Amino acid sequence: VNKFQIIESTLREGEQFANAFFSTEKKIEIAKALDDFGVDYIELTSPVASEQSRRDCEAICKLGLKAKILTHIRCHMDDAKVAVETGVDGVDVVIGTSKFLRQYSHGKDMNYIAKSAIEVIEFVKSKGLEIRFSSEDSFRSDIVDLLNIYKTVDKIGVDRVGIADTVGCANPRQVYDLVRSLKSVVSCDIECHFHDDTGCAIGNAYSALEGGAKLIDTCVLGIGERNGIVPLGGLMARMIVSAPEYVKSKYNLKKLRDLETLVAEAVEVNLPFNNPITGFCAFTHKAGIHAKAILANPSTYEILNPADFGITRYIHFANKLTGWNAIKSRVEQLNLQLTDDQVKEVTQKIKQMGDIRPLGIDDVDSVIKDYHSAL
Ligand code: HCA
Ligand code: CU
């Protein structure tokens, strides 16, 4: 779990998000922001997808970023020949192995898949580039077929093999089991790609790392095909708890909010209210009992420290669930002097008002000030 790496796919999987349309300038801006954040790899849309995709791929390769640049292609020599000319550091190759994809998508059998995989891998390696081989829809593929093809590509020297939960059907236990089985038959690194159709993407990513995978595919805000994949920020939240020193030293966490805002604006969505770390209320404490404990020691009700992400916590005191400790802290912020008994009395007035209607900060402040000046 400790030394995981990130393959950031906002500029590949993320382009498959319903709302995504990235201009060349926007892609460059996002690539630079991802690089500043410290992701290990940036994966780009296939250069054969469109003429613009090819030019953008070349342009991003020329930026001289610290992150390694990958492109993502079908397991086909036509694609591979174009990919190796773009200037990328490596190529991610994928082919469907489930019965669905073999029947309704490319119509090829496992022998054909193995043959074309070997041809493409040997070609990309001969150009001195990194190469990953992945099976699409791995969790609905025959396990014997899967392990055989991975064994074959491992023998000819791929850098990584990938598992993809293309339809988001997998659960954490299945992920753990598949990664363990795969680990017992290959010696290369294992990368995992999880869609979030059933809400398991981050949990699955964590299970994969526990099982011995090394790399996780992410997108900023989790954007991607349908409802997307593992979100970069959510994975950071999970991993800073599990491997705090590694995550804090490796990733520029204070840039997360700007990075998410950049992508949210580019694809015209809001930051989700319940987003880990950057959701508007992610560090807002409301109930009186919580507020009291947070004021005494934030760890009582916080597993993440907002300061690690350059964010401040907020004690929500303008509501009927408030308590006198939260109001006392507001009284101090207002620079007023009240005894504890007086604070308790004014708190009752605020709670009564909060039973009748939603309160704003102004409402609470004027109750406090009126009470104070009537003393
Ligand atoms: C798709 C392909 C993919 C590929 C994942 C990978 C998937 O758009 O269907 O290369 O590992 O989810 O299977 O994104
Ligand atoms: Cu995908």
mmCIF file of C-alpha atoms and ligand atoms in Angstrom:
data_model
loop_
_atom_site.group_PDB
_atom_site.id
_atom_site.type_symbol
_atom_site.label_atom_id
_atom_site.label_comp_id
_atom_site.label_asym_id
_atom_site.label_seq_id
_atom_site.Cartn_x
_atom_site.Cartn_y
_atom_site.Cartn_z
ATOM 1 C CA VAL A 1 0.000 0.000 0.000
ATOM 2 C CA ASN A 2 2.910 2.262 0.768
ATOM 3 C CA LYS A 3 4.654 3.111 -2.484
ATOM 4 C CA PHE A 4 1.762 3.418 -4.892
ATOM 5 C CA GLN A 5 1.893 5.514 -8.060
ATOM 6 C CA ILE A 6 -0.720 7.437 -9.976
ATOM 7 C CA ILE A 7 -1.519 7.198 -13.648
ATOM 8 C CA GLU A 8 -3.580 10.322 -14.149
ATOM 9 C CA SER A 9 -6.082 9.891 -16.958
ATOM 10 C CA THR A 10 -8.078 13.138 -16.917
ATOM 11 C CA LEU A 11 -6.728 13.807 -20.407
ATOM 12 C CA ARG A 12 -7.732 10.337 -21.679
ATOM 13 C CA GLU A 13 -10.514 8.676 -19.659
ATOM 14 C CA GLY A 14 -11.605 12.167 -18.596
ATOM 15 C CA GLU A 15 -12.059 13.173 -22.228
ATOM 16 C CA GLN A 16 -14.695 10.430 -22.382
ATOM 17 C CA PHE A 17 -16.757 12.302 -19.777
ATOM 18 C CA ALA A 18 -20.053 13.504 -21.256
ATOM 19 C CA ASN A 19 -19.268 17.192 -20.695
ATOM 20 C CA ALA A 20 -15.588 17.161 -21.615
ATOM 21 C CA PHE A 21 -14.319 19.225 -24.487
ATOM 22 C CA PHE A 22 -10.722 20.280 -23.934
ATOM 23 C CA SER A 23 -9.046 22.764 -26.247
ATOM 24 C CA THR A 24 -5.315 22.402 -26.808
ATOM 25 C CA GLU A 25 -4.664 25.286 -24.392
ATOM 26 C CA LYS A 26 -6.882 23.722 -21.732
ATOM 27 C CA LYS A 27 -5.163 20.353 -22.076
ATOM 28 C CA ILE A 28 -1.779 22.003 -21.639
ATOM 29 C CA GLU A 29 -3.007 23.916 -18.601
ATOM 30 C CA ILE A 30 -4.390 20.715 -17.061
ATOM 31 C CA ALA A 31 -1.232 18.736 -17.876
ATOM 32 C CA LYS A 32 0.911 21.374 -16.152
ATOM 33 C CA ALA A 33 -1.390 21.442 -13.123
ATOM 34 C CA LEU A 34 -1.266 17.648 -12.844
ATOM 35 C CA ASP A 35 2.506 17.812 -13.069
ATOM 36 C CA ASP A 36 2.656 20.460 -10.315
ATOM 37 C CA PHE A 37 0.475 18.247 -8.170
ATOM 38 C CA GLY A 38 3.070 15.516 -8.625
ATOM 39 C CA VAL A 39 1.317 12.678 -10.439
ATOM 40 C CA ASP A 40 3.673 9.982 -11.715
ATOM 41 C CA TYR A 41 2.165 9.525 -15.171
ATOM 42 C CA ILE A 42 -0.157 11.542 -17.393
ATOM 43 C CA GLU A 43 -2.164 9.441 -19.836
ATOM 44 C CA LEU A 44 -3.376 11.062 -23.062
ATOM 45 C CA THR A 45 -6.055 10.190 -25.595
ATOM 46 C CA SER A 46 -4.921 7.994 -28.458
ATOM 47 C CA PRO A 47 -3.245 9.903 -31.284
ATOM 48 C CA VAL A 48 -5.388 7.980 -33.771
ATOM 49 C CA ALA A 49 -8.620 9.199 -32.159
ATOM 50 C CA SER A 50 -8.429 12.426 -34.166
ATOM 51 C CA GLU A 51 -5.934 14.700 -35.838
ATOM 52 C CA GLN A 52 -6.176 17.208 -32.984
ATOM 53 C CA SER A 53 -5.597 14.437 -30.435
ATOM 54 C CA ARG A 54 -2.343 13.539 -32.169
ATOM 55 C CA ARG A 55 -1.114 17.139 -32.276
ATOM 56 C CA ASP A 56 -2.074 17.742 -28.628
ATOM 57 C CA CYS A 57 -0.227 14.595 -27.597
ATOM 58 C CA GLU A 58 2.910 15.824 -29.356
ATOM 59 C CA ALA A 59 2.551 19.278 -27.810
ATOM 60 C CA ILE A 60 2.247 17.907 -24.270
ATOM 61 C CA CYS A 61 5.273 15.641 -24.797
ATOM 62 C CA LYS A 62 7.287 18.764 -25.661
ATOM 63 C CA LEU A 63 6.435 20.564 -22.404
ATOM 64 C CA GLY A 64 9.255 18.807 -20.560
ATOM 65 C CA LEU A 65 7.103 17.858 -17.571
ATOM 66 C CA LYS A 66 8.441 15.780 -14.676
ATOM 67 C CA ALA A 67 5.599 13.280 -15.058
ATOM 68 C CA LYS A 68 6.011 10.570 -17.661
ATOM 69 C CA ILE A 69 3.666 10.941 -20.611
ATOM 70 C CA LEU A 70 1.678 7.980 -21.862
ATOM 71 C CA THR A 71 -0.794 7.483 -24.594
ATOM 72 C CA HIS A 72 -3.526 4.867 -24.681
ATOM 73 C CA ILE A 73 -4.168 2.702 -27.734
ATOM 74 C CA ARG A 74 -6.011 -0.345 -28.986
ATOM 75 C CA CYS A 75 -3.928 -3.489 -29.291
ATOM 76 C CA HIS A 76 -3.215 -2.936 -32.949
ATOM 77 C CA MET A 77 -0.091 -2.169 -34.990
ATOM 78 C CA ASP A 78 -1.847 0.652 -36.862
ATOM 79 C CA ASP A 79 -2.253 2.499 -33.553
ATOM 80 C CA ALA A 80 1.146 1.510 -32.170
ATOM 81 C CA LYS A 81 2.993 2.885 -35.206
ATOM 82 C CA VAL A 82 1.413 6.308 -34.736
ATOM 83 C CA ALA A 83 1.811 6.272 -30.938
ATOM 84 C CA VAL A 84 5.576 5.700 -30.939
ATOM 85 C CA GLU A 85 6.107 8.739 -33.175
ATOM 86 C CA THR A 86 4.405 11.214 -30.812
ATOM 87 C CA GLY A 87 7.254 11.588 -28.339
ATOM 88 C CA VAL A 88 5.543 9.770 -25.429
ATOM 89 C CA ASP A 89 7.534 7.961 -22.736
ATOM 90 C CA GLY A 90 5.259 4.957 -22.875
ATOM 91 C CA VAL A 91 2.226 3.328 -24.391
ATOM 92 C CA ASP A 92 -0.769 1.814 -22.596
ATOM 93 C CA VAL A 93 -2.312 -0.935 -24.701
ATOM 94 C CA VAL A 94 -5.762 -2.323 -24.017
ATOM 95 C CA ILE A 95 -7.938 -5.053 -25.515
ATOM 96 C CA GLY A 96 -11.292 -6.461 -24.469
ATOM 97 C CA THR A 97 -11.154 -9.982 -23.072
ATOM 98 C CA SER A 98 -14.681 -10.549 -21.733
ATOM 99 C CA LYS A 99 -17.183 -12.552 -23.754
ATOM 100 C CA PHE A 100 -19.207 -9.371 -24.230
ATOM 101 C CA LEU A 101 -16.353 -7.468 -25.797
ATOM 102 C CA ARG A 102 -15.130 -10.430 -27.800
ATOM 103 C CA GLN A 103 -18.627 -10.981 -29.184
ATOM 104 C CA TYR A 104 -20.031 -7.455 -29.543
ATOM 105 C CA SER A 105 -16.923 -5.307 -29.925
ATOM 106 C CA HIS A 106 -13.860 -6.621 -31.751
ATOM 107 C CA GLY A 107 -14.990 -10.217 -32.390
ATOM 108 C CA LYS A 108 -11.544 -11.787 -31.832
ATOM 109 C CA ASP A 109 -10.569 -14.951 -29.923
ATOM 110 C CA MET A 110 -7.886 -15.314 -27.248
ATOM 111 C CA ASN A 111 -5.281 -16.686 -29.687
ATOM 112 C CA TYR A 112 -5.670 -13.657 -31.887
ATOM 113 C CA ILE A 113 -5.470 -11.392 -28.816
ATOM 114 C CA ALA A 114 -2.228 -13.040 -27.686
ATOM 115 C CA LYS A 115 -0.693 -12.790 -31.159
ATOM 116 C CA SER A 116 -1.472 -9.124 -31.629
ATOM 117 C CA ALA A 117 -0.396 -8.334 -28.049
ATOM 118 C CA ILE A 118 3.012 -9.890 -28.653
ATOM 119 C CA GLU A 119 3.458 -8.021 -31.924
ATOM 120 C CA VAL A 120 2.502 -4.645 -30.453
ATOM 121 C CA ILE A 121 4.526 -5.107 -27.251
ATOM 122 C CA GLU A 122 7.673 -6.148 -29.098
ATOM 123 C CA PHE A 123 7.325 -3.235 -31.475
ATOM 124 C CA VAL A 124 6.859 -0.617 -28.714
ATOM 125 C CA LYS A 125 9.743 -2.083 -26.719
ATOM 126 C CA SER A 126 11.991 -1.996 -29.781
ATOM 127 C CA LYS A 127 11.480 1.778 -29.797
ATOM 128 C CA GLY A 128 12.740 1.974 -26.204
ATOM 129 C CA LEU A 129 9.370 2.994 -24.748
ATOM 130 C CA GLU A 130 7.545 1.777 -21.652
ATOM 131 C CA ILE A 131 4.686 -0.569 -22.376
ATOM 132 C CA ARG A 132 1.640 -1.659 -20.422
ATOM 133 C CA PHE A 133 -0.774 -4.375 -21.481
ATOM 134 C CA SER A 134 -4.292 -4.320 -20.050
ATOM 135 C CA SER A 135 -7.454 -6.318 -20.508
ATOM 136 C CA GLU A 136 -10.701 -4.395 -20.742
ATOM 137 C CA ASP A 137 -13.605 -5.735 -18.652
ATOM 138 C CA SER A 138 -11.233 -7.973 -16.677
ATOM 139 C CA PHE A 139 -13.809 -8.887 -14.035
ATOM 140 C CA ARG A 140 -16.170 -10.441 -16.559
ATOM 141 C CA SER A 141 -13.394 -12.294 -18.367
ATOM 142 C CA ASP A 142 -12.511 -15.950 -17.986
ATOM 143 C CA ILE A 143 -9.871 -16.146 -15.252
ATOM 144 C CA VAL A 144 -7.864 -18.872 -17.022
ATOM 145 C CA ASP A 145 -7.788 -16.867 -20.269
ATOM 146 C CA LEU A 146 -6.790 -13.772 -18.329
ATOM 147 C CA LEU A 147 -3.927 -15.295 -16.382
ATOM 148 C CA ASN A 148 -2.648 -16.970 -19.545
ATOM 149 C CA ILE A 149 -2.488 -13.777 -21.534
ATOM 150 C CA TYR A 150 -0.849 -11.892 -18.660
ATOM 151 C CA LYS A 151 1.736 -14.679 -18.262
ATOM 152 C CA THR A 152 2.479 -14.467 -21.974
ATOM 153 C CA VAL A 153 3.013 -10.706 -22.005
ATOM 154 C CA ASP A 154 5.015 -10.785 -18.769
ATOM 155 C CA LYS A 155 7.436 -13.281 -20.355
ATOM 156 C CA ILE A 156 8.125 -10.999 -23.290
ATOM 157 C CA GLY A 157 8.868 -8.140 -20.912
ATOM 158 C CA VAL A 158 5.978 -5.688 -20.504
ATOM 159 C CA ASP A 159 6.631 -3.060 -17.830
ATOM 160 C CA ARG A 160 3.133 -3.344 -16.364
ATOM 161 C CA VAL A 161 -0.026 -5.318 -16.754
ATOM 162 C CA GLY A 162 -3.374 -3.709 -16.088
ATOM 163 C CA ILE A 163 -6.715 -4.860 -14.771
ATOM 164 C CA ALA A 164 -9.730 -2.777 -15.759
ATOM 165 C CA ASP A 165 -13.170 -2.848 -14.173
ATOM 166 C CA THR A 166 -14.671 -1.296 -17.267
ATOM 167 C CA VAL A 167 -18.303 -1.587 -16.154
ATOM 168 C CA GLY A 168 -17.797 -0.912 -12.440
ATOM 169 C CA CYS A 169 -19.091 -4.321 -11.359
ATOM 170 C CA ALA A 170 -16.254 -5.403 -9.064
ATOM 171 C CA ASN A 171 -16.250 -5.303 -5.261
ATOM 172 C CA PRO A 172 -13.205 -4.924 -3.020
ATOM 173 C CA ARG A 173 -12.921 -8.606 -2.143
ATOM 174 C CA GLN A 174 -13.006 -9.672 -5.806
ATOM 175 C CA VAL A 175 -10.377 -7.060 -6.582
ATOM 176 C CA TYR A 176 -8.110 -8.279 -3.821
ATOM 177 C CA ASP A 177 -8.460 -11.882 -5.004
ATOM 178 C CA LEU A 178 -7.805 -11.094 -8.676
ATOM 179 C CA VAL A 179 -4.758 -8.960 -7.895
ATOM 180 C CA ARG A 180 -3.349 -11.706 -5.658
ATOM 181 C CA SER A 181 -3.852 -14.335 -8.362
ATOM 182 C CA LEU A 182 -2.274 -12.100 -10.960
ATOM 183 C CA LYS A 183 0.631 -11.303 -8.685
ATOM 184 C CA SER A 184 1.379 -14.985 -8.336
ATOM 185 C CA VAL A 185 1.853 -15.414 -12.094
ATOM 186 C CA VAL A 186 3.625 -12.221 -13.257
ATOM 187 C CA SER A 187 6.772 -10.458 -12.137
ATOM 188 C CA CYS A 188 6.010 -7.018 -13.630
ATOM 189 C CA ASP A 189 4.073 -4.224 -11.897
ATOM 190 C CA ILE A 190 0.277 -4.277 -11.705
ATOM 191 C CA GLU A 191 -1.899 -1.284 -12.583
ATOM 192 C CA CYS A 192 -5.628 -1.043 -11.870
ATOM 193 C CA HIS A 193 -8.459 0.948 -13.419
ATOM 194 C CA PHE A 194 -11.825 1.112 -11.675
ATOM 195 C CA HIS A 195 -15.096 2.598 -12.856
ATOM 196 C CA ASP A 196 -17.491 3.868 -10.208
ATOM 197 C CA ASP A 197 -20.907 2.657 -11.393
ATOM 198 C CA THR A 198 -21.604 0.951 -8.064
ATOM 199 C CA GLY A 199 -19.696 3.391 -5.872
ATOM 200 C CA CYS A 200 -16.784 1.030 -5.171
ATOM 201 C CA ALA A 201 -14.003 2.736 -7.148
ATOM 202 C CA ILE A 202 -11.931 4.125 -4.274
ATOM 203 C CA GLY A 203 -12.525 1.055 -2.122
ATOM 204 C CA ASN A 204 -11.503 -1.167 -4.998
ATOM 205 C CA ALA A 205 -8.363 0.877 -5.578
ATOM 206 C CA TYR A 206 -7.421 0.459 -1.941
ATOM 207 C CA SER A 207 -8.052 -3.288 -2.080
ATOM 208 C CA ALA A 208 -5.921 -3.532 -5.198
ATOM 209 C CA LEU A 209 -3.021 -1.842 -3.416
ATOM 210 C CA GLU A 210 -3.461 -4.162 -0.444
ATOM 211 C CA GLY A 211 -3.361 -7.104 -2.837
ATOM 212 C CA GLY A 212 -0.043 -5.939 -4.266
ATOM 213 C CA ALA A 213 -0.925 -3.634 -7.169
ATOM 214 C CA LYS A 214 1.369 -0.649 -7.546
ATOM 215 C CA LEU A 215 -0.384 1.819 -9.842
ATOM 216 C CA ILE A 216 -3.892 3.284 -9.803
ATOM 217 C CA ASP A 217 -5.589 5.132 -12.652
ATOM 218 C CA THR A 218 -7.338 8.317 -11.539
ATOM 219 C CA CYS A 219 -9.109 11.334 -13.001
ATOM 220 C CA VAL A 220 -9.598 14.711 -11.377
ATOM 221 C CA LEU A 221 -13.076 14.616 -9.761
ATOM 222 C CA GLY A 222 -13.330 11.072 -11.137
ATOM 223 C CA ILE A 223 -14.611 12.253 -14.513
ATOM 224 C CA GLY A 224 -14.773 9.617 -17.257
ATOM 225 C CA GLU A 225 -17.071 7.422 -19.271
ATOM 226 C CA ARG A 226 -20.576 7.304 -17.636
ATOM 227 C CA ASN A 227 -20.133 8.353 -13.964
ATOM 228 C CA GLY A 228 -16.365 8.000 -14.194
ATOM 229 C CA ILE A 229 -13.485 6.337 -12.333
ATOM 230 C CA VAL A 230 -11.394 6.697 -9.157
ATOM 231 C CA PRO A 231 -11.181 10.416 -8.290
ATOM 232 C CA LEU A 232 -7.687 11.734 -7.642
ATOM 233 C CA GLY A 233 -8.798 13.734 -4.582
ATOM 234 C CA GLY A 234 -10.777 10.874 -3.069
ATOM 235 C CA LEU A 235 -7.834 8.534 -3.476
ATOM 236 C CA MET A 236 -5.596 11.107 -1.774
ATOM 237 C CA ALA A 237 -8.036 11.238 1.136
ATOM 238 C CA ARG A 238 -7.961 7.453 1.456
ATOM 239 C CA MET A 239 -4.199 7.198 1.099
ATOM 240 C CA ILE A 240 -3.166 10.059 3.388
ATOM 241 C CA VAL A 241 -4.792 8.070 6.172
ATOM 242 C CA SER A 242 -3.064 4.841 5.181
ATOM 243 C CA ALA A 243 0.371 6.160 4.186
ATOM 244 C CA PRO A 244 0.595 9.717 5.572
ATOM 245 C CA GLU A 245 4.318 10.359 5.246
ATOM 246 C CA TYR A 246 4.526 9.031 1.702
ATOM 247 C CA VAL A 247 1.477 10.951 0.479
ATOM 248 C CA LYS A 248 2.500 14.222 2.134
ATOM 249 C CA SER A 249 6.063 14.087 0.853
ATOM 250 C CA LYS A 250 5.150 13.031 -2.681
ATOM 251 C CA TYR A 251 2.048 14.984 -3.665
ATOM 252 C CA ASN A 252 1.508 18.710 -3.560
ATOM 253 C CA LEU A 253 -1.758 18.427 -1.656
ATOM 254 C CA LYS A 254 -2.258 22.157 -1.281
ATOM 255 C CA LYS A 255 -2.776 22.325 -5.043
ATOM 256 C CA LEU A 256 -5.675 19.877 -5.015
ATOM 257 C CA ARG A 257 -8.445 22.438 -4.753
ATOM 258 C CA ASP A 258 -7.099 24.580 -7.598
ATOM 259 C CA LEU A 259 -6.606 21.502 -9.755
ATOM 260 C CA GLU A 260 -10.170 20.348 -9.109
ATOM 261 C CA THR A 261 -11.549 23.818 -9.728
ATOM 262 C CA LEU A 262 -9.658 24.041 -13.016
ATOM 263 C CA VAL A 263 -11.128 20.760 -14.254
ATOM 264 C CA ALA A 264 -14.611 21.455 -12.846
ATOM 265 C CA GLU A 265 -14.741 24.742 -14.741
ATOM 266 C CA ALA A 266 -13.390 23.124 -17.905
ATOM 267 C CA VAL A 267 -16.178 20.532 -17.916
ATOM 268 C CA GLU A 268 -18.814 22.864 -16.470
ATOM 269 C CA VAL A 269 -19.665 21.032 -13.262
ATOM 270 C CA ASN A 270 -19.603 22.152 -9.626
ATOM 271 C CA LEU A 271 -17.368 20.540 -7.049
ATOM 272 C CA PRO A 272 -19.673 17.882 -5.542
ATOM 273 C CA PHE A 273 -20.970 18.920 -2.094
ATOM 274 C CA ASN A 274 -19.848 15.607 -0.633
ATOM 275 C CA ASN A 275 -16.467 15.512 -2.335
ATOM 276 C CA PRO A 276 -13.713 14.243 -0.047
ATOM 277 C CA ILE A 277 -11.475 17.137 1.101
ATOM 278 C CA THR A 278 -12.884 19.886 -1.136
ATOM 279 C CA GLY A 279 -16.646 19.440 -0.810
ATOM 280 C CA PHE A 280 -17.934 22.738 0.637
ATOM 281 C CA CYS A 281 -18.803 21.110 3.960
ATOM 282 C CA ALA A 282 -15.962 18.553 4.163
ATOM 283 C CA PHE A 283 -14.533 20.282 7.245
ATOM 284 C CA THR A 284 -17.695 21.892 8.630
ATOM 285 C CA HIS A 285 -18.746 20.728 12.091
ATOM 286 C CA LYS A 286 -22.293 21.375 13.108
ATOM 287 C CA ALA A 287 -23.779 19.586 16.120
ATOM 288 C CA GLY A 288 -22.997 21.211 19.470
ATOM 289 C CA ILE A 289 -21.368 18.052 20.770
ATOM 290 C CA HIS A 290 -19.078 17.903 17.738
ATOM 291 C CA ALA A 291 -18.243 21.601 17.885
ATOM 292 C CA LYS A 292 -17.248 21.362 21.530
ATOM 293 C CA ALA A 293 -14.885 18.457 20.905
ATOM 294 C CA ILE A 294 -13.423 19.997 17.745
ATOM 295 C CA LEU A 295 -12.625 23.194 19.649
ATOM 296 C CA ALA A 296 -10.835 21.118 22.275
ATOM 297 C CA ASN A 297 -9.039 18.794 19.831
ATOM 298 C CA PRO A 298 -9.885 18.579 16.100
ATOM 299 C CA SER A 299 -8.816 14.931 15.854
ATOM 300 C CA THR A 300 -11.865 13.978 17.902
ATOM 301 C CA TYR A 301 -14.030 14.312 14.799
ATOM 302 C CA GLU A 302 -11.531 14.652 11.939
ATOM 303 C CA ILE A 303 -9.496 11.892 10.300
ATOM 304 C CA LEU A 304 -8.080 14.345 7.757
ATOM 305 C CA ASN A 305 -6.309 17.546 8.715
ATOM 306 C CA PRO A 306 -7.644 20.349 6.494
ATOM 307 C CA ALA A 307 -4.350 22.231 6.876
ATOM 308 C CA ASP A 308 -2.597 19.463 4.895
ATOM 309 C CA PHE A 309 -4.679 20.597 1.921
ATOM 310 C CA GLY A 310 -4.487 24.319 2.614
ATOM 311 C CA ILE A 311 -8.115 24.351 3.761
ATOM 312 C CA THR A 312 -9.563 25.674 7.024
ATOM 313 C CA ARG A 313 -12.181 23.974 9.144
ATOM 314 C CA TYR A 314 -15.436 25.690 9.977
ATOM 315 C CA ILE A 315 -17.606 25.442 13.045
ATOM 316 C CA HIS A 316 -21.211 25.858 12.009
ATOM 317 C CA PHE A 317 -22.828 27.680 14.936
ATOM 318 C CA ALA A 318 -25.894 29.259 13.303
ATOM 319 C CA ASN A 319 -28.363 26.424 13.773
ATOM 320 C CA LYS A 320 -30.637 24.799 16.335
ATOM 321 C CA LEU A 321 -28.134 21.991 17.033
ATOM 322 C CA THR A 322 -25.514 24.475 18.144
ATOM 323 C CA GLY A 323 -24.040 24.367 21.615
ATOM 324 C CA TRP A 324 -22.641 26.940 23.996
ATOM 325 C CA ASN A 325 -19.003 26.109 23.235
ATOM 326 C CA ALA A 326 -19.485 27.019 19.577
ATOM 327 C CA ILE A 327 -21.338 30.209 20.552
ATOM 328 C CA LYS A 328 -18.628 31.068 23.060
ATOM 329 C CA SER A 329 -16.045 30.800 20.321
ATOM 330 C CA ARG A 330 -18.189 33.111 18.159
ATOM 331 C CA VAL A 331 -18.506 35.580 21.038
ATOM 332 C CA GLU A 332 -14.715 35.640 21.279
ATOM 333 C CA GLN A 333 -14.408 36.192 17.515
ATOM 334 C CA LEU A 334 -16.747 39.166 17.921
ATOM 335 C CA ASN A 335 -14.489 40.513 20.688
ATOM 336 C CA LEU A 336 -17.268 40.564 23.265
ATOM 337 C CA GLN A 337 -17.007 39.642 26.939
ATOM 338 C CA LEU A 338 -19.624 37.269 28.327
ATOM 339 C CA THR A 339 -19.475 34.832 31.247
ATOM 340 C CA ASP A 340 -20.126 31.158 30.561
ATOM 341 C CA ASP A 341 -23.575 31.465 32.112
ATOM 342 C CA GLN A 342 -24.376 34.389 29.865
ATOM 343 C CA VAL A 343 -23.167 32.451 26.820
ATOM 344 C CA LYS A 344 -25.429 29.562 27.845
ATOM 345 C CA GLU A 345 -28.372 31.914 28.107
ATOM 346 C CA VAL A 346 -27.786 33.494 24.718
ATOM 347 C CA THR A 347 -27.301 30.012 23.226
ATOM 348 C CA GLN A 348 -30.832 29.111 24.353
ATOM 349 C CA LYS A 349 -32.189 32.164 22.540
ATOM 350 C CA ILE A 350 -30.326 31.139 19.374
ATOM 351 C CA LYS A 351 -31.640 27.566 19.588
ATOM 352 C CA GLN A 352 -35.201 28.818 20.019
ATOM 353 C CA MET A 353 -34.840 30.954 16.939
ATOM 354 C CA GLY A 354 -33.246 28.045 15.075
ATOM 355 C CA ASP A 355 -36.303 25.907 15.788
ATOM 356 C CA ILE A 356 -38.430 28.409 13.905
ATOM 357 C CA ARG A 357 -36.325 29.065 10.824
ATOM 358 C CA PRO A 358 -32.924 28.538 9.226
ATOM 359 C CA LEU A 359 -30.363 30.954 10.663
ATOM 360 C CA GLY A 360 -27.608 32.929 9.051
ATOM 361 C CA ILE A 361 -24.420 34.036 10.743
ATOM 362 C CA ASP A 362 -25.874 37.578 10.821
ATOM 363 C CA ASP A 363 -28.900 36.347 12.779
ATOM 364 C CA VAL A 364 -26.710 34.788 15.433
ATOM 365 C CA ASP A 365 -24.415 37.782 15.582
ATOM 366 C CA SER A 366 -27.294 40.171 16.158
ATOM 367 C CA VAL A 367 -28.793 37.989 18.905
ATOM 368 C CA ILE A 368 -25.390 37.971 20.613
ATOM 369 C CA LYS A 369 -24.874 41.721 20.176
ATOM 370 C CA ASP A 370 -28.387 42.606 21.371
ATOM 371 C CA TYR A 371 -27.945 40.392 24.401
ATOM 372 C CA HIS A 372 -24.566 41.953 25.141
ATOM 373 C CA SER A 373 -25.729 45.558 24.842
ATOM 374 C CA ALA A 374 -28.793 44.892 27.030
ATOM 375 C CA LEU A 375 -26.564 43.771 29.918
HETATM 376 C C1 HCA B 1 -12.713 2.012 -22.135
HETATM 377 C C2 HCA B 1 -11.306 1.542 -21.879
HETATM 378 C C3 HCA B 1 -10.862 1.611 -20.459
HETATM 379 C C4 HCA B 1 -9.412 1.145 -20.497
HETATM 380 C C5 HCA B 1 -8.777 0.937 -19.185
HETATM 381 C C6 HCA B 1 -7.328 0.597 -19.251
HETATM 382 C C7 HCA B 1 -11.712 0.704 -19.560
HETATM 383 O O1 HCA B 1 -12.900 3.206 -22.400
HETATM 384 O O2 HCA B 1 -13.614 1.190 -22.084
HETATM 385 O O3 HCA B 1 -6.663 0.920 -20.211
HETATM 386 O O4 HCA B 1 -6.838 0.000 -18.290
HETATM 387 O O5 HCA B 1 -12.376 1.192 -18.667
HETATM 388 O O6 HCA B 1 -11.684 -0.511 -19.803
HETATM 389 O O7 HCA B 1 -10.959 2.920 -19.963
HETATM 390 CU CU CU B 2 -12.150 3.266 -18.283
#
